[in-house]
GROMACS .gro file of C-alpha atoms in nm:
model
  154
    1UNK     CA    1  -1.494  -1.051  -1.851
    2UNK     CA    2  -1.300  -0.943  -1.562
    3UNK     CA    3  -1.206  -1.190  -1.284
    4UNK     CA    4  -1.423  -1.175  -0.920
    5UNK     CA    5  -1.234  -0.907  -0.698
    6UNK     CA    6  -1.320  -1.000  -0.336
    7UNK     CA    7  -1.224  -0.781  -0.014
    8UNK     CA    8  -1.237  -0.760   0.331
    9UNK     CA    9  -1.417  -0.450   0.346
   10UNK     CA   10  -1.463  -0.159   0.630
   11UNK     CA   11  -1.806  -0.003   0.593
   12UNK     CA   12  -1.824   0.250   0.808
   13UNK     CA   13  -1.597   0.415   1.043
   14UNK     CA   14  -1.534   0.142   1.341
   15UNK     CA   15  -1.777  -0.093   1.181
   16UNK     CA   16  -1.725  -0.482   1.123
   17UNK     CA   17  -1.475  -0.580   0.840
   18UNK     CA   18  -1.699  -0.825   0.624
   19UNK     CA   19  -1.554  -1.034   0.304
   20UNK     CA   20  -1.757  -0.979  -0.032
   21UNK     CA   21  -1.730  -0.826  -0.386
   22UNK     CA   22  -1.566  -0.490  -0.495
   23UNK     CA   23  -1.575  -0.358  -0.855
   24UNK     CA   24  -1.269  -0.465  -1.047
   25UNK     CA   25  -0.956  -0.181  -1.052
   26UNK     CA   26  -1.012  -0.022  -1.377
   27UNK     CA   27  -0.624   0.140  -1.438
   28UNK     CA   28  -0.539   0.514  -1.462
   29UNK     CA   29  -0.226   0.659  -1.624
   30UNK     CA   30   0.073   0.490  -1.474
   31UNK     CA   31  -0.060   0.227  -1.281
   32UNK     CA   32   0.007  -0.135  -1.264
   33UNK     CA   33  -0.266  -0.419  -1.188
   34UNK     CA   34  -0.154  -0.678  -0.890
   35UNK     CA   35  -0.284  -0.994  -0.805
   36UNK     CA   36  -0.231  -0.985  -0.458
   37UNK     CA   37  -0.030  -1.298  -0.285
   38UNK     CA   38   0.090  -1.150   0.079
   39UNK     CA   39  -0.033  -0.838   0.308
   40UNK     CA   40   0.183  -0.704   0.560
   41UNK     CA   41  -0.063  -0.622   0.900
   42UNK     CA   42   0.002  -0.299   0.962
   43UNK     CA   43  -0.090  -0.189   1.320
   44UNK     CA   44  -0.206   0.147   1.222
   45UNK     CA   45  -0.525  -0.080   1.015
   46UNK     CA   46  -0.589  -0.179   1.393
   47UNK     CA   47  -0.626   0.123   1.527
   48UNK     CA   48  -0.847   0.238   1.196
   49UNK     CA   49  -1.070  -0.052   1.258
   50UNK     CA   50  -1.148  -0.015   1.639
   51UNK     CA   51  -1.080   0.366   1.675
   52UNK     CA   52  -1.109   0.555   1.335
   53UNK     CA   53  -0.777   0.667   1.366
   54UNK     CA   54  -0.677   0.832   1.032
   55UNK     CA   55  -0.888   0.975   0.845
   56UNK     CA   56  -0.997   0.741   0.536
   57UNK     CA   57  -1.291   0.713   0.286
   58UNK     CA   58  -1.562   0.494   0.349
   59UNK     CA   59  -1.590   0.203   0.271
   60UNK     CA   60  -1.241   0.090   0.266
   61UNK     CA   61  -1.061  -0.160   0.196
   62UNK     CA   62  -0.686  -0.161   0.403
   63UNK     CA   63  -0.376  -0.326   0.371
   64UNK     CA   64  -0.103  -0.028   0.301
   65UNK     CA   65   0.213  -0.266   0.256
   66UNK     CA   66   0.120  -0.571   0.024
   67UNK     CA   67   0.261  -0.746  -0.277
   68UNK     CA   68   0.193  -0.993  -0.576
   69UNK     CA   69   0.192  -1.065  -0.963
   70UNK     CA   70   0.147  -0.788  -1.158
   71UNK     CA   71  -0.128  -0.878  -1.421
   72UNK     CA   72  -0.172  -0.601  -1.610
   73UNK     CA   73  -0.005  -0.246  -1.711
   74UNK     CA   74  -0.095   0.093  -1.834
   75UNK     CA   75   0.091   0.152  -2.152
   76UNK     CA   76   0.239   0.441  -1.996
   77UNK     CA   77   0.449   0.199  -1.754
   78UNK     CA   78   0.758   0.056  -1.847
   79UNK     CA   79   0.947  -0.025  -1.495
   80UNK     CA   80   0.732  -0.356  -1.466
   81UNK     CA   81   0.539  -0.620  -1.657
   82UNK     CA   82   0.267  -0.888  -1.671
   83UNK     CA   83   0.446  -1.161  -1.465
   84UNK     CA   84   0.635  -0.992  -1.264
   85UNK     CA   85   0.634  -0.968  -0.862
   86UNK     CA   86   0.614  -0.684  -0.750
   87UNK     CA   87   0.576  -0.502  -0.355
   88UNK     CA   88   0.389  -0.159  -0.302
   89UNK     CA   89   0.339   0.076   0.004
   90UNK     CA   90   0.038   0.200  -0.163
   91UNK     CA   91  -0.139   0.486   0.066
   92UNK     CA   92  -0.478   0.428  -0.072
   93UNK     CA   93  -0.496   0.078   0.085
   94UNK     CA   94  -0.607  -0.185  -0.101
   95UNK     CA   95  -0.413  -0.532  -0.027
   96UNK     CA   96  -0.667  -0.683   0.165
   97UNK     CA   97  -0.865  -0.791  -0.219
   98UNK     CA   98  -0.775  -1.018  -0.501
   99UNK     CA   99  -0.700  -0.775  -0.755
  100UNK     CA  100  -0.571  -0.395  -0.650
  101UNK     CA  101  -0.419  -0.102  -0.824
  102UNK     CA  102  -0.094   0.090  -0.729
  103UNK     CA  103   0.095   0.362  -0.967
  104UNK     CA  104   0.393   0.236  -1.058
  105UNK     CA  105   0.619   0.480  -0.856
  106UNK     CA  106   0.538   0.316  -0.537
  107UNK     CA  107   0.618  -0.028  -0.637
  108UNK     CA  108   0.952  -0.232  -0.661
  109UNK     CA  109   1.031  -0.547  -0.837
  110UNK     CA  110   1.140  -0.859  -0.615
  111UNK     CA  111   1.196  -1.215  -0.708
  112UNK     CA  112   0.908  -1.446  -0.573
  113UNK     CA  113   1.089  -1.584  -0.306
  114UNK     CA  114   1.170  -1.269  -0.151
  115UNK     CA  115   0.810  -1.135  -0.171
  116UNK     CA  116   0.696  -1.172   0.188
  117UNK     CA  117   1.043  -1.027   0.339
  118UNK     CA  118   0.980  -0.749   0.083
  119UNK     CA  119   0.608  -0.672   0.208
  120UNK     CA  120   0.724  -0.680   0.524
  121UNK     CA  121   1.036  -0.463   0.496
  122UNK     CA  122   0.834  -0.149   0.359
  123UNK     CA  123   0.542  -0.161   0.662
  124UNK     CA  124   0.874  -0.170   0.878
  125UNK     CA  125   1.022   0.134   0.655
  126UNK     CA  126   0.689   0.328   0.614
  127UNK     CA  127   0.678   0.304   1.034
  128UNK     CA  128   1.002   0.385   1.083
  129UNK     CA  129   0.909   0.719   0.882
  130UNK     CA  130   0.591   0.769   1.079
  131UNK     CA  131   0.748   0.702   1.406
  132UNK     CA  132   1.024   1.019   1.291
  133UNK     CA  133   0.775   1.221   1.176
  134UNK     CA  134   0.601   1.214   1.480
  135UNK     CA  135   0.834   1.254   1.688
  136UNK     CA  136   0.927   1.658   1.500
  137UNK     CA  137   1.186   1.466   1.333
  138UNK     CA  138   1.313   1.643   0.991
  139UNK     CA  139   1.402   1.438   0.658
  140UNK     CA  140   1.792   1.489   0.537
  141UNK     CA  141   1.880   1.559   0.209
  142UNK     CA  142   1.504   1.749   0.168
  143UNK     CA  143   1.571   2.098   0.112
  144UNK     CA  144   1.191   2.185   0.096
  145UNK     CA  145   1.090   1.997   0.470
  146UNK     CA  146   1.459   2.051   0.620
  147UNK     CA  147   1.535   2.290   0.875
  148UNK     CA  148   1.889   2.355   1.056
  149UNK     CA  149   1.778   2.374   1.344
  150UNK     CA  150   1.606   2.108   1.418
  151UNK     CA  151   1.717   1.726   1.452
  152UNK     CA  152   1.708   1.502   1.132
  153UNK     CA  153   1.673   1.182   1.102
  154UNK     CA  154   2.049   1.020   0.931
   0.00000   0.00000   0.00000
């Protein structure tokens, strides 16, 4: 039997975030179970909430930049294990619940004592990146996005 997964859940585009029960994250190929400890508030979840900025599924459940324990692996992972704590920028939201699912390519191993700094330092990278992106910025080092005559970000 699988352990209560409760969320602060967004029902409808600029409707009221309310707390109950979501279904428990069944794992695909390559993901990694966390037990959520710490959510980084990510402004842009603001500006979901009271404007629908983004587009999203409904309902949702946000929280982009978030970290815990992991409890549980696919057998196809091998960079992490049950134990371990572990940060994610995870695009499909999901930090603001008990239990959450992120593939294991978007997650990074920290000791505990680190984990808030860490949760915190990729919202600060992942705005960083929106902010350049926004702004016509190109990535270095990406053949496939970069152009020459544009300005890059270094």
């Amino acid at each position: 039997m699988s352990p209560t997964n409760l969320a602060a859940i967004l029902p409808t585009k600029q409707g009221t975030i309310t707390v109950g029960p979501v279904d428990y994250p069944t794992l695909q190929s390559g993901e990694v179970l966390i037990r959520n400890t710490v959510v980084a508030f990510n402004p842009v979840e603001y500006k979901i909430v009271r404007t629908g900025y983004f587009p999203i599924q409904y309902p949702a459940v946000l929280g982009f930049s978030y970290g815990g324990v992991v409890e549980a692996v696919d057998k196809t992972v091998t960079r992490v294990k049950k134990g371990d704590f572990v940060f994610t920028a995870n695009s499909k939201g999901g930090g603001y619940q008990r239990f959450s699912a992120s593939h294991e390519k978007v997650i990074g191993k920290v000791e505990e004592k680190f984990m808030e700094a860490a949760a915190a330092v990729v919202l600060n990278i992942r705005t960083i990146i929106g902010a350049a992106v926004e702004a016509g910025l190109d990535r270095p080092k990406d053949p496939a996005t970069s152009n020459r005559d544009r300005k890059s970000v270094v």
